[in-house]
XYZ file of N, CA, C and O in Angstrom:
592
model
N 64.404 69.828 34.555
C 63.166 69.498 33.925
C 62.116 70.640 33.856
O 61.684 71.036 34.789
N 61.562 70.760 32.620
C 60.441 71.560 32.731
C 59.265 71.118 31.392
O 59.751 70.604 30.692
N 58.315 71.461 31.778
C 57.069 71.191 31.234
C 56.349 72.120 30.460
O 56.076 73.071 31.161
N 56.351 72.442 29.049
C 55.768 73.193 28.450
C 54.331 72.823 28.043
O 54.329 72.210 27.043
N 53.289 73.354 28.646
C 51.930 72.642 28.286
C 50.716 73.662 28.014
O 50.682 74.551 28.454
N 50.388 73.570 26.841
C 49.517 74.346 26.166
C 48.100 73.739 26.023
O 48.114 72.735 25.296
N 47.020 74.475 26.208
C 45.524 73.873 25.866
C 44.769 74.973 25.702
O 44.438 76.072 26.535
N 44.231 74.998 24.392
C 43.091 76.200 24.067
C 43.804 77.403 24.378
O 43.305 78.217 24.460
N 45.373 77.781 23.746
C 45.786 78.792 23.893
C 46.270 79.460 24.963
O 46.706 80.787 25.305
N 46.182 78.503 26.094
C 46.593 79.053 27.326
C 47.594 78.021 27.792
O 47.552 76.710 27.310
N 48.752 78.635 28.741
C 49.715 77.553 29.283
C 49.758 77.281 30.477
O 48.926 78.246 31.306
N 49.813 76.313 31.015
C 49.841 75.658 32.545
C 51.131 76.424 33.129
O 52.240 75.751 32.687
N 50.938 77.024 34.168
C 52.042 77.584 35.200
C 51.813 77.300 36.300
O 50.712 76.972 36.698
N 52.932 77.583 37.253
C 52.741 77.640 38.618
C 53.049 78.913 39.167
O 53.871 79.395 38.703
N 52.378 79.155 40.426
C 52.763 80.466 41.076
C 53.723 79.880 42.450
O 52.968 78.761 43.070
N 54.934 80.024 42.525
C 55.730 79.714 43.733
C 56.170 80.468 44.553
O 56.478 81.724 44.029
N 56.474 79.926 45.637
C 57.140 80.839 46.569
C 58.881 80.817 46.439
O 59.052 79.576 46.306
N 59.660 81.656 46.240
C 61.141 81.509 45.963
C 61.671 82.643 47.104
O 60.917 83.659 47.777
N 63.023 82.443 47.130
C 63.434 83.459 47.831
C 63.559 84.879 47.315
O 63.801 85.923 48.172
N 63.113 85.049 46.250
C 62.831 86.317 45.499
C 61.166 86.886 45.723
O 60.958 87.516 44.990
N 60.493 86.209 46.496
C 59.355 86.319 46.266
C 58.192 85.242 45.440
O 58.699 84.456 45.194
N 57.056 85.712 45.014
C 56.323 84.922 44.330
C 56.634 84.853 43.096
O 56.564 86.068 42.507
N 56.634 83.928 42.265
C 57.137 83.852 40.955
C 56.119 83.012 40.243
O 55.830 82.009 40.829
N 56.497 83.056 38.986
C 55.439 82.264 37.931
C 56.731 81.502 37.073
O 57.523 82.122 36.705
N 56.262 80.130 37.215
C 57.382 79.431 36.451
C 56.420 78.272 35.592
O 55.112 77.695 36.188
N 57.077 77.383 34.642
C 56.366 76.331 34.284
C 56.690 75.245 35.098
O 57.817 75.421 36.050
N 55.773 74.052 35.449
C 56.126 72.943 36.118
C 57.528 72.601 35.695
O 57.812 72.140 34.502
N 58.576 72.612 37.161
C 59.821 72.447 36.397
C 60.600 71.906 37.783
O 59.950 72.238 39.106
N 61.530 71.128 37.927
C 62.473 70.886 39.069
C 63.558 70.058 38.548
O 64.087 70.064 37.313
N 63.970 69.154 39.506
C 65.442 68.447 39.357
C 65.139 67.357 39.068
O 63.888 66.237 39.225
N 66.358 66.538 38.506
C 66.491 65.323 38.117
C 66.578 64.409 39.404
O 67.751 64.897 39.983
N 65.879 63.362 39.764
C 66.359 62.567 40.976
C 67.174 61.556 40.673
O 67.252 61.079 39.207
N 67.837 61.087 41.535
C 68.613 59.799 41.329
C 67.893 58.593 40.793
O 67.057 58.361 41.333
N 68.676 58.173 39.926
C 67.821 57.071 39.165
C 66.848 57.115 38.262
O 66.041 56.238 37.907
N 66.186 58.435 37.861
C 65.150 58.486 36.907
C 65.668 59.211 35.535
O 66.606 59.889 35.649
N 65.105 58.744 34.684
C 65.124 59.438 33.226
C 64.749 60.823 33.034
O 64.215 61.378 33.949
N 65.321 61.761 32.102
C 64.936 62.922 32.057
C 63.537 63.423 31.567
O 62.673 63.940 32.334
N 62.605 62.067 30.909
C 61.566 62.299 30.594
C 60.606 62.027 31.914
O 59.626 62.617 32.298
N 61.090 60.996 32.688
C 60.519 60.618 33.884
C 60.207 61.594 34.914
O 59.392 61.842 35.477
N 61.613 62.502 35.002
C 61.737 63.731 35.994
C 60.823 64.792 35.533
O 60.004 65.396 36.235
N 60.720 65.145 34.033
C 59.775 65.783 33.861
C 58.149 65.481 34.083
O 57.127 66.295 34.331
N 57.735 64.171 33.887
C 56.377 63.857 34.119
C 56.141 63.863 35.824
O 55.156 64.326 36.296
N 57.197 63.489 36.591
C 57.062 63.617 37.835
C 56.680 64.992 38.440
O 55.861 65.196 39.492
N 57.870 66.009 38.134
C 57.764 67.060 38.423
C 56.157 67.833 38.244
O 55.905 68.747 39.375
N 55.647 67.699 36.957
C 54.430 68.384 36.652
C 53.657 67.618 37.454
O 52.798 68.438 37.937
N 53.338 66.495 37.735
C 52.339 65.865 38.570
C 52.597 66.418 40.006
O 51.580 66.875 40.841
N 53.801 66.268 40.646
C 53.918 66.918 41.706
C 53.736 68.756 42.066
O 53.112 68.976 43.126
N 53.561 69.286 41.148
C 53.365 70.883 41.189
C 51.879 71.281 40.690
O 51.633 72.092 41.196
N 51.627 70.393 39.786
C 50.152 70.693 39.179
C 49.044 69.823 39.471
O 47.920 70.304 39.042
N 49.407 68.530 39.887
C 48.327 67.457 39.890
C 47.838 67.229 38.703
O 46.907 66.083 38.659
N 48.413 67.610 37.581
C 48.139 66.995 36.316
C 48.903 65.820 35.871
O 50.539 66.168 35.976
N 48.538 64.784 35.209
C 49.576 63.983 34.679
C 50.064 64.483 33.406
O 49.282 64.703 32.892
N 51.180 64.136 33.365
C 51.956 64.592 32.238
C 52.723 63.586 31.505
O 53.482 62.617 32.002
N 52.535 63.302 30.130
C 53.268 62.490 29.363
C 54.143 63.091 28.061
O 53.548 63.632 27.249
N 55.322 63.340 28.404
C 56.213 64.141 27.667
C 56.243 63.319 25.983
O 56.314 62.131 25.923
N 56.243 63.820 24.930
C 55.990 63.507 23.565
C 57.061 63.969 22.651
O 57.426 63.570 21.818
N 57.887 65.147 23.025
C 59.082 65.861 22.485
C 59.976 66.616 23.200
O 58.988 67.099 24.421
N 61.048 66.805 22.855
C 61.936 67.875 23.414
C 61.633 69.119 22.975
O 61.772 69.286 21.703
N 61.370 70.040 23.693
C 61.197 71.512 23.101
C 62.607 72.171 23.077
O 62.920 72.660 21.927
N 63.654 71.975 23.840
C 64.820 72.531 23.691
C 65.750 72.413 25.096
O 65.251 71.771 26.243
N 66.969 72.484 24.743
C 67.760 72.319 26.286
C 68.322 74.095 26.325
O 68.655 74.585 25.284
N 68.135 74.456 27.498
C 68.360 75.894 27.835
C 69.239 75.905 28.894
O 69.381 75.392 30.033
N 69.909 77.002 28.984
C 70.912 77.439 30.193
C 70.736 78.825 30.621
O 70.685 79.877 29.727
N 70.665 79.154 31.818
C 70.584 80.616 32.233
C 71.453 80.481 33.657
O 71.452 79.696 34.387
N 71.880 81.849 33.843
C 72.638 82.060 35.323
C 71.629 83.110 35.924
O 71.518 84.015 35.411
N 71.722 82.904 37.054
C 71.047 83.896 38.011
C 71.799 85.115 38.698
O 71.790 85.268 39.703
N 72.648 85.532 37.956
C 73.771 86.024 38.225
C 73.373 87.297 38.980
O 73.093 88.319 37.955
N 73.127 87.502 40.242
C 72.596 88.843 40.828
C 73.630 89.175 41.572
O 73.400 90.167 42.519
N 74.649 88.487 41.708
C 75.820 88.986 42.768
C 75.815 88.432 44.279
O 76.465 88.701 45.021
N 74.704 87.526 44.335
C 74.369 87.037 45.694
C 75.334 85.611 45.622
O 75.768 85.038 44.611
N 75.753 85.237 46.824
C 76.449 83.899 47.034
C 75.586 83.067 46.683
O 76.095 81.722 46.333
N 74.308 82.678 46.488
C 73.334 81.758 46.172
C 73.616 81.392 44.773
O 72.456 80.916 44.121
N 74.005 82.745 43.797
C 73.855 82.356 42.497
C 74.247 81.118 41.609
O 74.651 80.376 42.361
N 73.638 80.640 40.945
C 73.586 79.294 40.295
C 73.361 79.536 38.709
O 72.729 80.497 38.096
N 74.112 78.599 38.189
C 73.565 78.313 36.528
C 72.753 77.365 36.581
O 73.097 75.918 36.961
N 71.829 77.467 35.632
C 70.670 76.346 35.466
C 70.964 75.674 33.944
O 70.603 76.604 32.975
N 70.422 74.488 34.008
C 70.432 73.682 32.485
C 69.006 73.161 32.591
O 68.625 72.443 33.520
N 68.278 73.722 31.809
C 66.645 73.139 31.549
C 66.495 72.366 30.214
O 66.655 72.974 29.077
N 65.941 71.208 30.427
C 65.412 70.354 29.429
C 63.659 70.625 29.580
O 63.185 70.059 30.539
N 63.339 71.194 28.509
C 61.879 71.461 28.345
C 61.237 70.583 27.349
O 61.674 70.264 26.319
N 60.051 70.108 28.014
C 59.509 69.021 27.341
C 58.177 69.292 26.944
O 57.491 70.369 27.649
N 57.379 69.068 25.450
C 55.924 69.272 25.677
C 55.568 67.868 25.522
O 56.059 66.798 25.420
N 54.213 67.653 25.342
C 53.569 66.466 25.589
C 51.834 66.695 26.024
O 51.220 67.748 25.937
N 51.586 65.729 26.398
C 50.056 65.175 26.632
C 49.778 65.609 28.257
O 50.514 64.959 29.114
N 48.820 66.591 28.310
C 48.558 66.575 29.765
C 47.143 65.874 30.132
O 46.154 66.061 29.183
N 46.628 65.496 31.316
C 45.520 64.815 31.768
C 44.908 65.818 32.746
O 45.218 66.948 32.850
N 43.534 65.491 33.040
C 42.982 66.545 34.114
C 43.262 66.150 35.444
O 44.063 65.323 35.942
N 43.443 67.156 36.370
C 44.284 67.653 37.453
C 43.385 66.652 38.472
O 42.275 66.464 38.548
N 44.086 65.759 39.329
C 43.407 65.297 40.557
C 43.523 66.342 41.659
O 44.364 66.405 42.584
N 42.175 66.724 41.767
C 41.717 67.910 42.643
C 42.030 67.117 44.142
O 42.194 68.101 45.005
N 42.109 66.082 44.568
C 42.282 65.544 45.835
C 43.825 65.566 45.814
O 44.589 65.179 47.145
N 44.728 65.743 45.258
C 46.373 65.714 45.349
C 46.826 67.182 45.808
O 46.686 68.421 45.394
N 47.633 67.019 46.724
C 48.044 68.218 47.493
C 49.456 68.760 46.328
O 50.203 67.655 45.986
N 49.455 69.650 46.239
C 50.539 70.377 45.401
C 51.781 70.587 46.265
O 51.917 70.817 47.317
N 52.872 70.244 45.570
C 54.296 70.415 46.322
C 54.768 71.544 47.140
O 53.964 72.519 46.814
N 55.483 71.248 47.866
C 55.648 72.211 49.106
C 56.435 73.669 48.277
O 56.873 73.475 47.398
N 56.096 74.696 48.514
C 56.427 76.069 47.927
C 55.346 76.609 46.693
O 55.537 77.540 46.311
N 54.592 75.521 46.192
C 53.774 75.698 45.180
C 52.417 76.467 45.665
O 51.798 75.825 46.272
N 52.021 77.579 45.228
C 50.810 78.105 45.753
C 49.702 77.805 45.331
O 48.413 77.523 45.603
N 49.880 77.764 43.596
C 48.579 77.393 42.750
C 48.978 77.198 41.361
O 50.170 77.815 40.865
N 48.119 76.691 40.521
C 48.268 76.581 39.192
C 47.840 77.764 38.286
O 46.480 78.210 38.777
N 48.269 78.084 37.474
C 47.526 79.243 36.485
C 47.467 78.609 34.912
O 48.325 78.125 34.620
N 46.400 78.927 34.369
C 46.558 78.856 32.676
C 46.468 80.284 32.167
O 45.512 81.016 32.222
N 47.730 80.697 31.682
C 47.808 81.804 31.010
C 48.018 81.997 29.563
O 48.524 81.068 29.132
N 47.588 82.992 28.775
C 47.791 83.101 27.440
C 49.122 83.758 27.317
O 49.627 84.162 28.405
N 49.646 83.618 26.126
C 50.903 84.418 25.566
C 51.068 85.645 26.197
O 51.906 86.340 26.878
N 49.812 86.408 25.733
C 49.924 88.098 26.042
C 49.904 88.270 27.727
O 50.583 89.117 28.093
N 49.104 87.231 28.378
C 49.164 87.576 29.969
C 50.522 87.062 30.523
O 51.021 87.795 31.406
N 51.304 86.415 29.719
C 52.347 85.863 30.223
C 53.451 86.986 29.953
O 54.439 87.407 30.712
N 53.572 87.639 28.608
C 54.220 88.825 28.605
C 54.153 89.669 29.300
O 55.287 90.718 29.853
N 52.787 90.323 29.489
C 52.520 91.429 30.694
C 53.169 91.557 31.970
O 53.768 92.010 32.692
N 53.362 90.000 32.310
C 53.778 89.493 33.504
C 55.274 89.153 33.690
O 55.682 88.429 34.823
N 56.206 89.638 32.770
C 57.513 89.115 32.607
C 58.223 89.629 34.001
O 58.987 88.565 34.441
N 57.808 90.295 34.640
C 58.484 90.902 36.036
C 58.340 89.817 36.984
O 59.251 89.838 38.012
N 57.397 89.058 37.056
C 57.083 87.940 38.046
C 57.738 86.488 37.733
O 57.614 85.476 38.314
N 58.332 86.530 36.474
C 58.768 85.322 35.826
C 59.894 84.463 36.580
O 60.685 85.585 37.420
N 60.147 83.503 37.119
C 61.139 82.834 37.756
C 62.459 82.944 37.049
O 63.568 83.313 37.736
N 62.137 83.112 35.646
C 63.615 83.170 34.995
C 63.034 83.702 33.547
O 61.920 83.493 33.335
N 64.178 84.106 32.663
C 63.833 84.679 31.879
C 63.401 83.276 30.575
O 62.813 83.545 29.751
N 63.590 81.961 31.340
C 63.419 80.871 30.182
C 61.953 80.560 30.169
O 61.574 79.955 29.241
N 61.162 80.930 31.025
C 59.443 80.970 30.963
C 58.839 81.400 29.664
O 58.472 80.599 29.075
N 59.215 82.788 29.705
C 58.851 83.062 28.191
C 59.452 82.732 27.083
O 58.792 82.267 25.954
N 60.695 82.526 27.187
C 61.763 81.779 25.996
C 60.994 80.736 25.552
O 60.705 80.071 24.480
N 60.744 79.635 26.282
C 60.201 78.440 26.095
C 58.955 78.458 25.231
O 58.388 77.721 24.322
N 57.896 79.511 26.029
C 56.868 79.779 25.239
C 56.720 79.989 23.662
O 56.218 79.538 23.084
N 57.753 81.020 23.589
C 57.933 81.601 22.291
C 58.495 80.534 21.655
O 58.156 80.340 20.135
N 59.594 79.519 21.855
C 59.903 78.107 20.860
C 58.698 77.356 20.825
O 58.859 76.776 19.635
N 58.138 77.454 21.554
C 56.821 76.428 21.463
C 56.145 77.021 20.171
O 55.445 76.404 19.385
N 55.628 78.126 20.530
C 54.899 78.912 19.328
C 55.379 78.954 18.021
O 54.805 78.792 16.993
N 56.930 78.724 17.777
C 57.493 78.959 16.756
C 57.828 77.426 15.982
O 58.317 76.676 15.165
N 56.900 76.564 16.949
C 56.840 74.950 16.577
C 58.126 74.270 16.693
O 58.565 73.340 15.615
N 58.880 74.738 17.643
C 60.217 74.043 17.610
C 60.001 72.879 18.445
O 59.387 72.584 19.311
N 60.651 71.740 17.744
C 60.058 70.280 18.471
C 61.529 69.352 18.118
O 61.842 69.602 16.938
N 61.775 68.315 18.868
C 62.956 67.509 18.704
C 62.356 66.000 19.345
O 61.884 66.144 20.457
N 62.363 65.095 18.843
C 62.032 63.720 19.156
C 62.822 63.244 20.406
O 64.063 63.686 20.533
N 62.116 62.694 21.387
C 62.718 62.128 22.473
C 63.902 61.332 22.111
O 64.435 61.151 23.157
N 63.857 60.613 21.066
C 64.796 59.836 20.676
C 66.481 60.405 20.583
O 67.191 60.133 20.624
N 66.196 61.754 20.616
C 67.539 62.663 20.834
C 68.183 62.526 22.058
O 69.469 62.715 22.087
N 67.439 61.719 23.318
C 67.905 61.823 24.341
C 68.359 60.235 24.612
O 67.554 59.384 24.526
N 69.468 59.960 25.301
C 69.843 58.789 25.344
C 70.227 58.697 26.942
O 70.915 59.192 27.589
N 69.699 57.570 27.404
C 69.910 57.387 28.638
C 70.520 55.878 28.908
O 70.133 54.761 28.812
N 71.795 55.844 29.434
C 72.554 54.523 29.783
C 71.692 54.105 30.888
O 71.423 54.518 32.003
N 71.873 52.502 30.627
C 70.900 51.602 31.873
C 71.573 51.987 33.332
O 70.891 51.682 34.212
N 72.832 52.264 33.493
C 73.765 52.685 34.527
C 72.941 53.686 35.299
O 73.343 53.844 36.488
N 72.202 54.658 34.616
C 71.802 55.831 35.252
C 70.437 55.715 35.862
O 69.699 56.507 36.303
N 69.790 54.722 35.420
C 68.447 54.273 35.895
C 68.287 53.110 36.722
O 68.754 51.967 36.551
N 67.681 53.300 37.834
C 67.307 52.572 38.991
C 66.091 51.378 38.370
O 65.296 51.899 37.731
N 66.361 50.175 38.804
C 65.350 49.280 38.271
C 64.128 49.119 39.256
O 64.258 49.482 40.462
């Protein structure tokens, strides 16, 4: 899950420690057992940025392979959401590995492509700027997949 959050021409990103060094990424992470895709996007955003996030639309579904020839290579499927973001809770500690949050313009993001966690970082921003949007009703979660 990933959150594509724009405010006043700037996008909310995180600077995070990775095995490849410090990288820039959207707030993003994994789906936990028993949660919906929308809930996972909201949770990951809060954990990584301290900002509450309410997804309102699906930006897209993306696939990328970290094919570097290492044994740890993987293929990632990303559900990217856009939505409403609240004010950060300054008392909330950011998730492990997250160094800080950043608000960057599209131009600043383009200049820093070598620091991106994946090529999906800029692709999602470009799709957002192209006003690509899909309703959340496109996603269906069977009740068996969600914990009560």
